[in-house]
Amino acid sequence: YSSVVVLFNSSGNIKGSLRNLAESITSAAENSLYIEKIRSFLAYKTKISSRSNMAVPTEAAILELKNVSFSYNDHTNQILHNINMKIHPYEKIALVGYNGAGKTTLVKLFMRLYDVTEGEVLLNGINIKEYEINEYRKQLGVVFQDYRIFATSVKDNVLLEDVPDENENVNHACIQALNDAGFRDRLLSFEKGLKTPLTTEFEEDGINLSGGESQKVAIARVLYKNANRIILDEPSSALDPIAEYNLNKTMQEVAKHRTVIFISHRLSTTRDADRIYMMEKGSIIEEGKHEELLEMNGKYSMMWKAQAERYKG
């Protein structure tokens, strides 16, 4: 009888091992698909480089798009069509339009995350392909819709660089950026101040911020950075109306001597822009100041009235 019991248990172990082996093979096949993506990502070599490594002008400069068209894969499926735009120093430019109009793609061309398919992007009359690419990008402060809060301190989330804690000038600038972004009261509530860990991924006592609070930290990154040109993609989408109003006032003050390009679906944030570009299906269909666009009684006016109706009841 003992032999039967041993054989029975052994057959059960073998059966379990074979089942685990079969499951492992299936999992390995699935994981290999992710590994292949990682390998492709690590092996990818950027196709965007500087043609002549020219020094980037540090003074105020005109940013211009001339007859710009763009497609991701081929020339037949264009995302942007014949865009012409000239942005003067310290101007506040708003890009508006419905989803899929090409607004975010357009600002990615400003950043040289992509190169134009047709036309050219100019800085002070020189194609941005001529400038040293890393130095060119350093002069841009950007907040995209898909920003991330990292599992590290508040300070590290703003600076995004390694700076000694005893550097008081940096600490002061970091706090000022957070204050300007509307994060002052929340920061004062942290016992550890700038050293407070964010998220509970690595620290049990870490702080999980709300969507609006996270957005303020992301905006503080841009305000801390000494960038000549600021790009904000839906900077107030997670903010309440009061926080949005305060942010707009702050941006007018702290960005007084910076060029600002921002994308927004909330037209209350665009009315004070120096120039508004209404985009549709990859083209600019209207441009002008808020009052001028309302007088046109076109697509911008329709969007404004639709949003205003929500508050009028």
Short mmCIF file of C-alpha atoms in Angstrom, two decimals:
data_model
loop_
_atom_site.label_atom_id
_atom_site.label_comp_id
_atom_site.label_asym_id
_atom_site.label_seq_id
_atom_site.Cartn_x
_atom_site.Cartn_y
_atom_site.Cartn_z
CA TYR A 1 0.00 0.00 0.00
CA SER A 2 2.86 2.38 0.81
CA SER A 3 4.21 1.96 -2.72
CA VAL A 4 0.82 2.85 -4.18
CA VAL A 5 0.65 6.00 -2.08
CA VAL A 6 4.17 7.03 -3.13
CA LEU A 7 3.39 6.40 -6.80
CA PHE A 8 0.10 8.30 -6.52
CA ASN A 9 1.80 11.34 -4.94
CA SER A 10 4.64 11.21 -7.44
CA SER A 11 2.25 11.13 -10.39
CA GLY A 12 0.42 14.11 -8.90
CA ASN A 13 3.69 16.04 -8.57
CA ILE A 14 4.65 15.20 -12.15
CA LYS A 15 1.22 16.31 -13.36
CA GLY A 16 1.55 19.60 -11.45
CA SER A 17 5.06 20.17 -12.81
CA LEU A 18 3.91 19.55 -16.39
CA ARG A 19 1.01 21.99 -15.89
CA ASN A 20 3.41 24.66 -14.56
CA LEU A 21 5.76 24.01 -17.48
CA ALA A 22 2.93 24.47 -19.97
CA GLU A 23 1.84 27.71 -18.27
CA SER A 24 5.44 28.96 -18.19
CA ILE A 25 5.84 28.37 -21.91
CA THR A 26 2.67 30.36 -22.59
CA SER A 27 3.80 33.19 -20.27
CA ALA A 28 7.26 33.21 -21.86
CA ALA A 29 5.69 33.64 -25.30
CA GLU A 30 3.61 36.58 -24.04
CA ASN A 31 6.56 38.18 -22.21
CA SER A 32 8.76 37.86 -25.28
CA LEU A 33 6.47 40.31 -27.06
CA TYR A 34 7.19 42.95 -24.39
CA ILE A 35 10.91 42.12 -24.39
CA GLU A 36 11.02 42.66 -28.12
CA LYS A 37 9.48 46.11 -27.65
CA ILE A 38 12.08 46.96 -25.01
CA ARG A 39 14.90 45.77 -27.25
CA SER A 40 13.55 47.82 -30.15
CA PHE A 41 13.30 50.88 -27.90
CA LEU A 42 16.85 50.48 -26.54
CA ALA A 43 18.24 49.89 -30.03
CA TYR A 44 16.44 52.89 -31.53
CA LYS A 45 18.71 55.64 -32.81
CA THR A 46 17.25 59.10 -33.19
CA LYS A 47 16.98 60.42 -36.71
CA ILE A 48 16.78 64.02 -35.54
CA SER A 49 20.15 65.74 -35.31
CA SER A 50 21.69 69.17 -35.80
CA ARG A 51 23.00 70.00 -39.25
CA SER A 52 25.65 72.51 -38.17
CA ASN A 53 25.49 72.76 -34.33
CA MET A 54 24.96 76.52 -34.40
CA ALA A 55 24.75 78.33 -31.06
CA VAL A 56 21.17 79.06 -30.05
CA PRO A 57 20.41 82.78 -29.56
CA THR A 58 19.76 83.57 -25.91
CA GLU A 59 18.10 86.90 -26.58
CA ALA A 60 14.46 87.34 -27.58
CA ALA A 61 13.82 85.75 -30.96
CA ILE A 62 11.05 85.37 -33.52
CA LEU A 63 9.72 81.83 -33.95
CA GLU A 64 8.14 81.22 -37.33
CA LEU A 65 6.50 78.42 -39.30
CA LYS A 66 6.56 78.79 -43.07
CA ASN A 67 4.33 76.57 -45.22
CA VAL A 68 4.65 73.71 -42.74
CA SER A 69 2.99 70.37 -43.44
CA PHE A 70 3.54 67.16 -41.52
CA SER A 71 2.69 63.47 -41.71
CA TYR A 72 3.84 60.72 -39.36
CA ASN A 73 4.42 57.89 -41.82
CA ASP A 74 3.90 58.96 -45.40
CA HIS A 75 3.14 62.06 -47.41
CA THR A 76 -0.39 60.97 -48.27
CA ASN A 77 -1.86 61.16 -44.75
CA GLN A 78 -0.99 64.69 -43.61
CA ILE A 79 -1.73 65.71 -40.03
CA LEU A 80 -0.88 69.39 -40.62
CA HIS A 81 -1.46 71.31 -43.84
CA ASN A 82 0.42 74.43 -44.94
CA ILE A 83 0.72 76.11 -41.52
CA ASN A 84 2.03 79.68 -41.47
CA MET A 85 2.62 81.37 -38.12
CA LYS A 86 4.96 84.05 -36.75
CA ILE A 87 5.39 84.39 -32.99
CA HIS A 88 7.13 87.53 -31.78
CA PRO A 89 9.17 87.76 -28.55
CA TYR A 90 7.10 87.73 -25.33
CA GLU A 91 3.83 87.06 -27.15
CA LYS A 92 1.21 84.86 -25.53
CA ILE A 93 -0.19 82.56 -28.21
CA ALA A 94 -3.20 80.29 -27.79
CA LEU A 95 -3.96 77.24 -29.95
CA VAL A 96 -7.59 76.14 -29.78
CA GLY A 97 -9.73 73.63 -31.58
CA TYR A 98 -11.49 70.33 -31.13
CA ASN A 99 -9.71 67.03 -30.49
CA GLY A 100 -7.66 65.84 -33.44
CA ALA A 101 -7.14 69.33 -34.87
CA GLY A 102 -3.33 68.93 -34.74
CA LYS A 103 -2.53 71.31 -31.87
CA THR A 104 -0.22 69.02 -29.90
CA THR A 105 1.50 67.82 -33.07
CA LEU A 106 2.20 71.44 -33.96
CA VAL A 107 3.97 72.22 -30.66
CA LYS A 108 6.01 69.02 -31.04
CA LEU A 109 7.35 70.48 -34.27
CA PHE A 110 8.37 73.62 -32.34
CA MET A 111 10.29 71.35 -29.97
CA ARG A 112 11.86 69.32 -32.78
CA LEU A 113 10.48 66.09 -31.43
CA TYR A 114 9.59 65.63 -35.09
CA ASP A 115 10.89 67.28 -38.22
CA VAL A 116 8.49 68.87 -40.67
CA THR A 117 7.55 66.99 -43.83
CA GLU A 118 7.32 70.19 -45.86
CA GLY A 119 8.22 73.82 -45.15
CA GLU A 120 10.45 74.94 -42.29
CA VAL A 121 10.49 76.15 -38.70
CA LEU A 122 12.66 79.24 -38.18
CA LEU A 123 14.19 80.88 -35.11
CA ASN A 124 15.46 84.37 -35.90
CA GLY A 125 15.20 83.53 -39.58
CA ILE A 126 17.37 80.40 -39.32
CA ASN A 127 16.02 76.88 -39.70
CA ILE A 128 15.96 75.22 -36.27
CA LYS A 129 17.68 72.18 -37.82
CA GLU A 130 20.87 74.25 -37.84
CA TYR A 131 20.93 74.81 -34.08
CA GLU A 132 22.56 72.44 -31.56
CA ILE A 133 19.53 70.36 -30.70
CA ASN A 134 20.06 69.87 -26.95
CA GLU A 135 20.76 73.56 -26.38
CA TYR A 136 17.70 74.46 -28.45
CA ARG A 137 15.48 72.23 -26.33
CA LYS A 138 16.94 73.59 -23.09
CA GLN A 139 15.40 76.94 -23.94
CA LEU A 140 11.93 75.35 -23.94
CA GLY A 141 9.84 74.73 -20.84
CA VAL A 142 7.05 72.26 -21.57
CA VAL A 143 4.08 70.70 -19.77
CA PHE A 144 2.19 68.07 -21.76
CA GLN A 145 -1.14 66.48 -20.89
CA ASP A 146 0.58 63.19 -20.05
CA TYR A 147 3.03 64.59 -17.48
CA ARG A 148 4.17 62.28 -14.67
CA ILE A 149 4.74 62.65 -10.95
CA PHE A 150 7.77 60.59 -9.95
CA ALA A 151 8.27 58.55 -6.78
CA THR A 152 10.74 60.97 -5.23
CA SER A 153 10.67 64.20 -3.23
CA VAL A 154 8.70 67.33 -4.05
CA LYS A 155 11.96 69.14 -4.77
CA ASP A 156 13.23 66.46 -7.17
CA ASN A 157 9.88 66.48 -8.96
CA VAL A 158 10.27 70.20 -9.65
CA LEU A 159 13.99 70.37 -10.40
CA LEU A 160 14.33 67.09 -12.34
CA GLU A 161 18.08 67.30 -11.74
CA ASP A 162 20.55 66.44 -8.98
CA VAL A 163 21.22 69.52 -6.83
CA PRO A 164 22.69 69.48 -3.26
CA ASP A 165 20.08 70.03 -0.53
CA GLU A 166 22.19 72.76 1.07
CA ASN A 167 21.94 74.97 -2.01
CA GLU A 168 19.65 77.64 -0.56
CA ASN A 169 19.30 79.57 -3.81
CA VAL A 170 17.93 76.51 -5.56
CA ASN A 171 15.61 75.73 -2.63
CA HIS A 172 14.28 79.28 -2.67
CA ALA A 173 13.71 79.17 -6.44
CA CYS A 174 11.94 75.81 -6.10
CA ILE A 175 9.62 77.12 -3.38
CA GLN A 176 8.91 80.26 -5.42
CA ALA A 177 8.00 78.16 -8.46
CA LEU A 178 5.62 76.03 -6.37
CA ASN A 179 4.06 79.15 -4.84
CA ASP A 180 3.55 80.70 -8.27
CA ALA A 181 1.94 77.48 -9.48
CA GLY A 182 -0.60 77.66 -6.64
CA PHE A 183 0.92 74.89 -4.53
CA ARG A 184 1.88 77.09 -1.56
CA ASP A 185 -0.79 75.98 0.93
CA ARG A 186 -0.28 72.29 0.16
CA LEU A 187 3.48 72.64 0.53
CA LEU A 188 3.09 74.33 3.92
CA SER A 189 1.02 71.35 5.10
CA PHE A 190 3.95 68.96 4.55
CA GLU A 191 6.04 68.34 7.67
CA LYS A 192 9.12 67.57 5.57
CA GLY A 193 8.59 70.47 3.18
CA LEU A 194 10.50 70.04 -0.08
CA LYS A 195 11.83 66.68 1.13
CA THR A 196 8.34 65.18 1.31
CA PRO A 197 8.21 61.98 -0.78
CA LEU A 198 5.48 61.84 -3.39
CA THR A 199 3.49 58.64 -4.10
CA THR A 200 3.59 55.56 -1.87
CA GLU A 201 5.47 53.46 -4.41
CA PHE A 202 8.70 53.42 -2.37
CA GLU A 203 7.76 55.28 0.82
CA GLU A 204 4.90 54.25 3.10
CA ASP A 205 4.55 57.83 4.32
CA GLY A 206 4.58 59.22 0.77
CA ILE A 207 1.91 61.68 -0.33
CA ASN A 208 -0.49 60.91 -3.18
CA LEU A 209 -1.51 64.17 -4.80
CA SER A 210 -4.83 64.89 -6.45
CA GLY A 211 -5.00 65.52 -10.18
CA GLY A 212 -5.07 69.31 -9.72
CA GLU A 213 -2.19 69.24 -7.21
CA SER A 214 -0.10 67.08 -9.54
CA GLN A 215 -0.72 69.53 -12.36
CA LYS A 216 0.50 72.40 -10.20
CA VAL A 217 3.77 70.55 -9.52
CA ALA A 218 4.17 69.95 -13.26
CA ILE A 219 3.60 73.66 -13.95
CA ALA A 220 6.13 74.53 -11.23
CA ARG A 221 8.77 72.63 -13.26
CA VAL A 222 8.31 75.07 -16.11
CA LEU A 223 8.28 78.13 -13.85
CA TYR A 224 11.51 76.98 -12.17
CA LYS A 225 13.29 76.42 -15.47
CA ASN A 226 14.87 79.52 -16.99
CA ALA A 227 13.33 78.91 -20.41
CA ASN A 228 12.85 81.59 -23.05
CA ARG A 229 9.81 79.88 -24.50
CA ILE A 230 7.09 78.08 -22.55
CA ILE A 231 4.71 75.51 -24.04
CA LEU A 232 1.66 74.47 -22.04
CA ASP A 233 -0.63 71.73 -23.34
CA GLU A 234 -3.92 72.00 -21.41
CA PRO A 235 -2.22 73.56 -18.35
CA SER A 236 -5.43 73.98 -16.34
CA SER A 237 -7.48 70.93 -17.35
CA ALA A 238 -7.42 69.46 -13.81
CA LEU A 239 -7.76 72.76 -11.95
CA ASP A 240 -10.90 74.24 -10.47
CA PRO A 241 -12.05 77.65 -11.83
CA ILE A 242 -10.47 79.66 -8.98
CA ALA A 243 -7.12 77.87 -9.32
CA GLU A 244 -7.33 78.37 -13.07
CA TYR A 245 -7.94 82.10 -12.64
CA ASN A 246 -4.99 82.42 -10.23
CA LEU A 247 -2.76 80.45 -12.60
CA ASN A 248 -3.63 82.77 -15.49
CA LYS A 249 -2.74 85.82 -13.38
CA THR A 250 0.53 84.19 -12.31
CA MET A 251 1.51 83.28 -15.87
CA GLN A 252 0.91 86.84 -17.02
CA GLU A 253 3.33 88.05 -14.35
CA VAL A 254 6.11 85.42 -14.28
CA ALA A 255 6.08 84.94 -18.05
CA LYS A 256 6.09 88.65 -18.82
CA HIS A 257 9.50 88.34 -20.49
CA ARG A 258 8.96 84.92 -22.00
CA THR A 259 7.14 83.69 -25.07
CA VAL A 260 4.22 81.44 -24.15
CA ILE A 261 2.39 79.00 -26.42
CA PHE A 262 -0.52 77.22 -24.82
CA ILE A 263 -3.22 74.81 -25.88
CA SER A 264 -6.56 74.96 -24.15
CA HIS A 265 -10.12 73.75 -24.58
CA ARG A 266 -11.26 76.18 -21.88
CA LEU A 267 -11.63 79.42 -23.78
CA SER A 268 -11.66 81.40 -20.53
CA THR A 269 -7.87 80.88 -20.50
CA THR A 270 -7.43 82.14 -24.07
CA ARG A 271 -9.26 85.46 -24.01
CA ASP A 272 -6.20 87.40 -22.76
CA ALA A 273 -3.83 85.89 -25.34
CA ASP A 274 -2.10 88.28 -27.74
CA ARG A 275 -3.18 86.05 -30.61
CA ILE A 276 -5.45 83.03 -30.90
CA TYR A 277 -5.21 80.41 -33.64
CA MET A 278 -8.30 78.29 -34.25
CA MET A 279 -7.34 74.94 -35.79
CA GLU A 280 -9.46 72.36 -37.55
CA LYS A 281 -8.35 69.17 -39.32
CA GLY A 282 -4.70 70.21 -39.33
CA SER A 283 -5.21 73.73 -40.70
CA ILE A 284 -5.51 77.21 -39.22
CA ILE A 285 -8.99 78.42 -40.06
CA GLU A 286 -9.15 81.60 -37.92
CA GLU A 287 -6.67 83.86 -36.12
CA GLY A 288 -6.82 87.08 -34.15
CA LYS A 289 -7.59 88.43 -30.70
CA HIS A 290 -10.53 87.18 -28.68
CA GLU A 291 -12.82 90.09 -29.57
CA GLU A 292 -11.87 89.94 -33.24
CA LEU A 293 -12.69 86.24 -33.45
CA LEU A 294 -16.05 86.77 -31.76
CA GLU A 295 -16.89 89.43 -34.34
CA MET A 296 -16.07 86.96 -37.14
CA ASN A 297 -18.90 84.79 -35.84
CA GLY A 298 -17.05 81.68 -37.01
CA LYS A 299 -15.95 78.42 -35.37
CA TYR A 300 -14.21 80.14 -32.44
CA SER A 301 -17.31 82.19 -31.72
CA MET A 302 -19.44 79.03 -31.82
CA MET A 303 -17.11 77.29 -29.35
CA TRP A 304 -17.12 80.31 -27.04
CA LYS A 305 -20.91 80.60 -27.05
CA ALA A 306 -21.31 76.86 -26.43
CA GLN A 307 -19.09 77.07 -23.34
CA ALA A 308 -20.69 80.30 -22.12
CA GLU A 309 -24.15 78.72 -22.27
CA ARG A 310 -23.15 76.25 -19.56
CA TYR A 311 -22.74 79.12 -17.11
CA LYS A 312 -25.78 81.07 -18.26
CA GLY A 313 -28.05 78.06 -17.73
#
